[in-house]
Coordinates of C-alpha atoms in Angstrom, one line a residue:
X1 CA 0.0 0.0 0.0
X2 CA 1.6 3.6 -1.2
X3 CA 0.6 6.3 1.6
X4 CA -1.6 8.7 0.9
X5 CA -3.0 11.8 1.8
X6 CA -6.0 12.0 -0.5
X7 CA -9.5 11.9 1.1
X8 CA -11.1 9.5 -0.9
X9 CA -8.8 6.9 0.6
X10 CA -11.0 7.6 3.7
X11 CA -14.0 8.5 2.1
X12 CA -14.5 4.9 1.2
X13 CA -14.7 4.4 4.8
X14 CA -18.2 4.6 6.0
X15 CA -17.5 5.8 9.6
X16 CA -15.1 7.9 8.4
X17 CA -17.5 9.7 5.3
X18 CA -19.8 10.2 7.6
X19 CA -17.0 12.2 9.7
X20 CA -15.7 14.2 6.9
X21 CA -19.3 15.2 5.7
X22 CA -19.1 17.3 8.2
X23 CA -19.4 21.4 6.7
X24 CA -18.0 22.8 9.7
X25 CA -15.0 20.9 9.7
X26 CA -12.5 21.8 6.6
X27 CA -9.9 19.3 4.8
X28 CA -6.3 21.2 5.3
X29 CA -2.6 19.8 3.9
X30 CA -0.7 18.5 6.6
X31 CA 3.6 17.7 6.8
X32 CA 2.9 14.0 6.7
X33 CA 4.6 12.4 3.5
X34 CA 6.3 15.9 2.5
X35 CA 9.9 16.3 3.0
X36 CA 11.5 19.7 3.5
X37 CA 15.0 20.6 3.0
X38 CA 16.0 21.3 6.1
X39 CA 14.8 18.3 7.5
X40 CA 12.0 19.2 9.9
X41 CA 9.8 17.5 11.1
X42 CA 11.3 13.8 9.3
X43 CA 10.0 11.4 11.9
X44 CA 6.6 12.3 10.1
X45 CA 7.7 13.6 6.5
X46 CA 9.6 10.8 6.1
X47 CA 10.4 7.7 8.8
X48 CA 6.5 7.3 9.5
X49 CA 5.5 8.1 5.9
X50 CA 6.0 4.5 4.4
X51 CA 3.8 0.9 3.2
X52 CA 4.4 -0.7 7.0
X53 CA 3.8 2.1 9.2
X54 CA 1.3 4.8 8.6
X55 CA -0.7 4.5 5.0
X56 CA -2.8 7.1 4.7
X57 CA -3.1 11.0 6.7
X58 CA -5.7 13.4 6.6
X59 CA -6.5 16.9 8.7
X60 CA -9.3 19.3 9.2
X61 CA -9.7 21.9 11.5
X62 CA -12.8 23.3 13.0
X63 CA -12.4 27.1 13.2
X64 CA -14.8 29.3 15.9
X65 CA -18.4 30.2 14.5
X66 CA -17.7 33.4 16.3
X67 CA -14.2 34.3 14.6
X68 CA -16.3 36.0 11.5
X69 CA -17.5 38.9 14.3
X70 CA -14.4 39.6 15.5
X71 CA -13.5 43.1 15.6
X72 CA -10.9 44.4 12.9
X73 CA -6.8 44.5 14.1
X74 CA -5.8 47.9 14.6
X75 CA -1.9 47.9 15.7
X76 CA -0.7 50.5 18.2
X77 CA 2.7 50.9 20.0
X78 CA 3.3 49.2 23.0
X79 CA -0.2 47.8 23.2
X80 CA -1.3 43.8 22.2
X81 CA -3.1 43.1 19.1
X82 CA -6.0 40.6 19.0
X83 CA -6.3 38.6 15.8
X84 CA -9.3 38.2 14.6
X85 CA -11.3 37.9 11.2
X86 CA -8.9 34.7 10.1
X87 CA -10.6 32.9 12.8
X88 CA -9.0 30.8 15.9
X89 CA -9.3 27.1 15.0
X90 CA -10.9 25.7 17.9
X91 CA -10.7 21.7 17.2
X92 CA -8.1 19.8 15.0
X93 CA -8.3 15.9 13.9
X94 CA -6.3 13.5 11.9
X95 CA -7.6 10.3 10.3
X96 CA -4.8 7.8 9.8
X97 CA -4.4 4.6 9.0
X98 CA -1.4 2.5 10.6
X99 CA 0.1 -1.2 9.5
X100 CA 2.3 -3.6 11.6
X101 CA 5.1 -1.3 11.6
X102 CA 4.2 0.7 14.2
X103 CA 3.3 -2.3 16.5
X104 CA 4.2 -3.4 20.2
X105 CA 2.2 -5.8 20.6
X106 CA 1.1 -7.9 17.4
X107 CA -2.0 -6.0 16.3
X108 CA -1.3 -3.5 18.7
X109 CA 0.2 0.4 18.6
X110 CA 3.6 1.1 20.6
X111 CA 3.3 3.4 23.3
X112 CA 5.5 5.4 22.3
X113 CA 3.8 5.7 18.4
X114 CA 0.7 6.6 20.4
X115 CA 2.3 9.8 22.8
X116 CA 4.0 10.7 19.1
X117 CA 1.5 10.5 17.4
X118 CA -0.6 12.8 19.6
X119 CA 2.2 15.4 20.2
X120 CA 2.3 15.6 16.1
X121 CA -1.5 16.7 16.5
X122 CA -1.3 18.9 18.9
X123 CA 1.5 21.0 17.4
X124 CA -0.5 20.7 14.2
X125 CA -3.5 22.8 16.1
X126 CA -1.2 25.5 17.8
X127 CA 0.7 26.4 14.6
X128 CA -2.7 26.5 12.9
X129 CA -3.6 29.2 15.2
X130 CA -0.2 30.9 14.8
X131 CA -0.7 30.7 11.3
X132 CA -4.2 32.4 11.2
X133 CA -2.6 34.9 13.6
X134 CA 0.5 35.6 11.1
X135 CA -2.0 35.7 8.2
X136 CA -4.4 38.6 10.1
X137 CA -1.0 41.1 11.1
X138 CA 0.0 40.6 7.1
X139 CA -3.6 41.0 5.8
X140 CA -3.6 44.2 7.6
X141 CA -0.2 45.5 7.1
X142 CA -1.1 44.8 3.3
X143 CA -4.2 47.2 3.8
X144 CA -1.7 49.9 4.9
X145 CA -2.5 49.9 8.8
X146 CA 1.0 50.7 10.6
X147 CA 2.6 47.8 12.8
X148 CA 4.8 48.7 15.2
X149 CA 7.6 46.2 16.3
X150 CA 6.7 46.8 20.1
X151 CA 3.2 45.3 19.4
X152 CA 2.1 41.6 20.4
X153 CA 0.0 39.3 19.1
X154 CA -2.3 37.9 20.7
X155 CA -2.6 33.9 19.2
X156 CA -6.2 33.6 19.5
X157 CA -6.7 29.9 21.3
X158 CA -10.0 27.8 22.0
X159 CA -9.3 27.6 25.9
X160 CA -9.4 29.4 29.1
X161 CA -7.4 33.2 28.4
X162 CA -5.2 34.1 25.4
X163 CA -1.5 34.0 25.1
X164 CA -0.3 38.2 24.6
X165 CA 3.6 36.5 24.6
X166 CA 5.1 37.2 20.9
X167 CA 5.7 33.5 19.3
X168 CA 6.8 32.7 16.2
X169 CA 7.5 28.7 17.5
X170 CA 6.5 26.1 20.0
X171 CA 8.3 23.0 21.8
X172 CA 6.5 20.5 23.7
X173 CA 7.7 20.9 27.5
X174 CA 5.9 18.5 28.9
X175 CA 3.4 15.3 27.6
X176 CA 1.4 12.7 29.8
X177 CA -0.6 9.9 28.2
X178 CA -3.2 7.8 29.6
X179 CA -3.4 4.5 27.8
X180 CA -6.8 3.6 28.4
X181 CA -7.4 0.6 26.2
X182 CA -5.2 -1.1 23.3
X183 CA -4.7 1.0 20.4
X184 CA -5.0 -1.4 17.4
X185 CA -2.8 -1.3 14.3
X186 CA -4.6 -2.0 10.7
X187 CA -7.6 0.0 11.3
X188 CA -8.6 3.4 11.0
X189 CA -7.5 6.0 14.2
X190 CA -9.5 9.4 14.9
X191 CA -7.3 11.6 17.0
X192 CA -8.8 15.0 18.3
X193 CA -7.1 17.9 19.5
X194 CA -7.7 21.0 21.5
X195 CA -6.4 24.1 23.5
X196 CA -7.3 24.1 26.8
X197 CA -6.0 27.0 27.9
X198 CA -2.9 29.7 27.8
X199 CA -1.0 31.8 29.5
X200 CA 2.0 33.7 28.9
X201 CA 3.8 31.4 27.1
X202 CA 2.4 28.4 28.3
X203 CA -0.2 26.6 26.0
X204 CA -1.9 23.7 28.0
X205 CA -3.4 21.2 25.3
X206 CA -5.7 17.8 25.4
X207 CA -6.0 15.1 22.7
X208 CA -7.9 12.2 22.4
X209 CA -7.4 8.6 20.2
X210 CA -10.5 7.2 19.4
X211 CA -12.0 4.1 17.6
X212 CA -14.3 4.0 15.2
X213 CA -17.3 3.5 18.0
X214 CA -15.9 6.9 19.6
X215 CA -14.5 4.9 22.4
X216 CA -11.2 6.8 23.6
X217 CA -8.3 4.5 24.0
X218 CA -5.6 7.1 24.9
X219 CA -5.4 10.9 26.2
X220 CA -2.9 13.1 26.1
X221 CA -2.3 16.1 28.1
X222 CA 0.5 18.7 27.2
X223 CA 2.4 21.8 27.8
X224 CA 4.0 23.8 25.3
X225 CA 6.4 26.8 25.4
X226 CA 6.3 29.6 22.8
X227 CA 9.5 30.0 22.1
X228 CA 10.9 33.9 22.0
X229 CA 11.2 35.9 19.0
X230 CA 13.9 35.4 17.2
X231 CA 14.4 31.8 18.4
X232 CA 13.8 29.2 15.9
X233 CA 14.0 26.0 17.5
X234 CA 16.5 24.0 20.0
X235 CA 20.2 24.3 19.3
X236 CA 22.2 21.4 19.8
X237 CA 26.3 21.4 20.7
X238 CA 27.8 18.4 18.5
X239 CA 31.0 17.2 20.3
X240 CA 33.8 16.1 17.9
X241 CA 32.4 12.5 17.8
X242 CA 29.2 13.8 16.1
X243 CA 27.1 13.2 19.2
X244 CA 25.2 15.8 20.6
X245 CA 24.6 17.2 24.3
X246 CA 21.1 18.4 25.5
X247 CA 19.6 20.9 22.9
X248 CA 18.9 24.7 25.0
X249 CA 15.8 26.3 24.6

């Protein structure tokens, strides 16, 4: 089986096409299967993209009914500026399908496949909103309002409070799972996603696995740290044997 990313692969999925029928939920690219050059993000592009492991990969979002009536972004020094219009994306999911690569048990999901899986999710959903968030400040410095470099953004996020902290990046801090039944291999996966609240540079996040039946058989529960402006990921000192120490944030 060559992996996909098309949606018919799960539209001929009766649970799922019922799923994806869905109007307030919209089909968006995602990273899986598509290689960069600088080499971001391979364990999904790449290591995870193959015949044994995962098959096929689809995401929507869900974005707030109420984004539409949010009030237009005027930037002003020294004050925060709240995105709006673009719309916050309240809810992400991902369909995929796994084979026997990704197994611990026989017919059964590692652990560890599982708390990766859902981290991939959940970064998927907070770059979403930093992307709506970018898209808004462009969309109205291209209308000719003046941005001022001492202004924030405020990332507009489905949970308690907003984060006001400039980001440009986030890095998982902290991730617990509860494995509450088996996750199987060779079937289809829903995984659900969702900020539960921010502050400061803290994003708390939740996911679920589910079944086809809606039955959860994992949870995850995460912290991320926007990273500060100008920072564009971990750095990581290679020692002259090619190994590397711990990476500083």
């Amino acid at each position: 089986m060559v992996t996909t990313t098309d949606p018919g692969y799960f539209l001929s999925i009766p649970w799922c096409a019922t799923l994806l029928s869905d109007t307030s939920y919209k089909t968006v690219p995602s990273r899986f299967g598509q290689p960069t050059p600088d080499k971001r993000g391979e364990f999904f592009t790449r290591t995870l993209a193959t015949s044994d492991t995962i098959t096929a990969c689809i995401y929507q979002t869900r974005q707030s009914p109420l984004s539409s009536q949010a009030q237009p972004l005027v930037p002003a020094s020294g004050r925060n500026t709240s995105v709006g219009g673009t719309g916050k994306v309240e809810e992400v999911r991902c369909f995929l399908a796994t084979r026997s690569g990704v197994n611990g048990f026989p017919g059964i999901a590692h652990g560890g496949f599982v708390a990766a899986v859902i981290d991939e999710v959940m970064g998927y959903l907070i770059n979403a909103n930093l992307t709506a968030a970018r898209t808004e400040v462009g969309a109205s410095a291209a209308k000719g309002q003046e941005a001022s470099t001492n202004a924030t953004v405020t990332v507009p996020m489905t949970g308690s409070g907003e984060s006001t902290a400039p980001m440009s990046s986030v890095m998982t801090a902290e991730l617990t799972i509860k494995y509450r039944r088996p996750v199987p291999t060779g079937e289809i996966l829903l995984v659900r996603t969702w900020i539960e609240k921010t502050e400061g540079r803290k994003i708390v996040v939740r996911a679920a696995v589910e079944d086809q039946d809606g039955q959860v058989l994992s949870e995850g529960l995460a912290l991320f740290i926007a990273l500060r402006p100008g920072v564009g990921g971990p750095k990581v000192k290679r020692k002259r044997n090619g190994t590397g120490e711990s990476a500083k944030m």
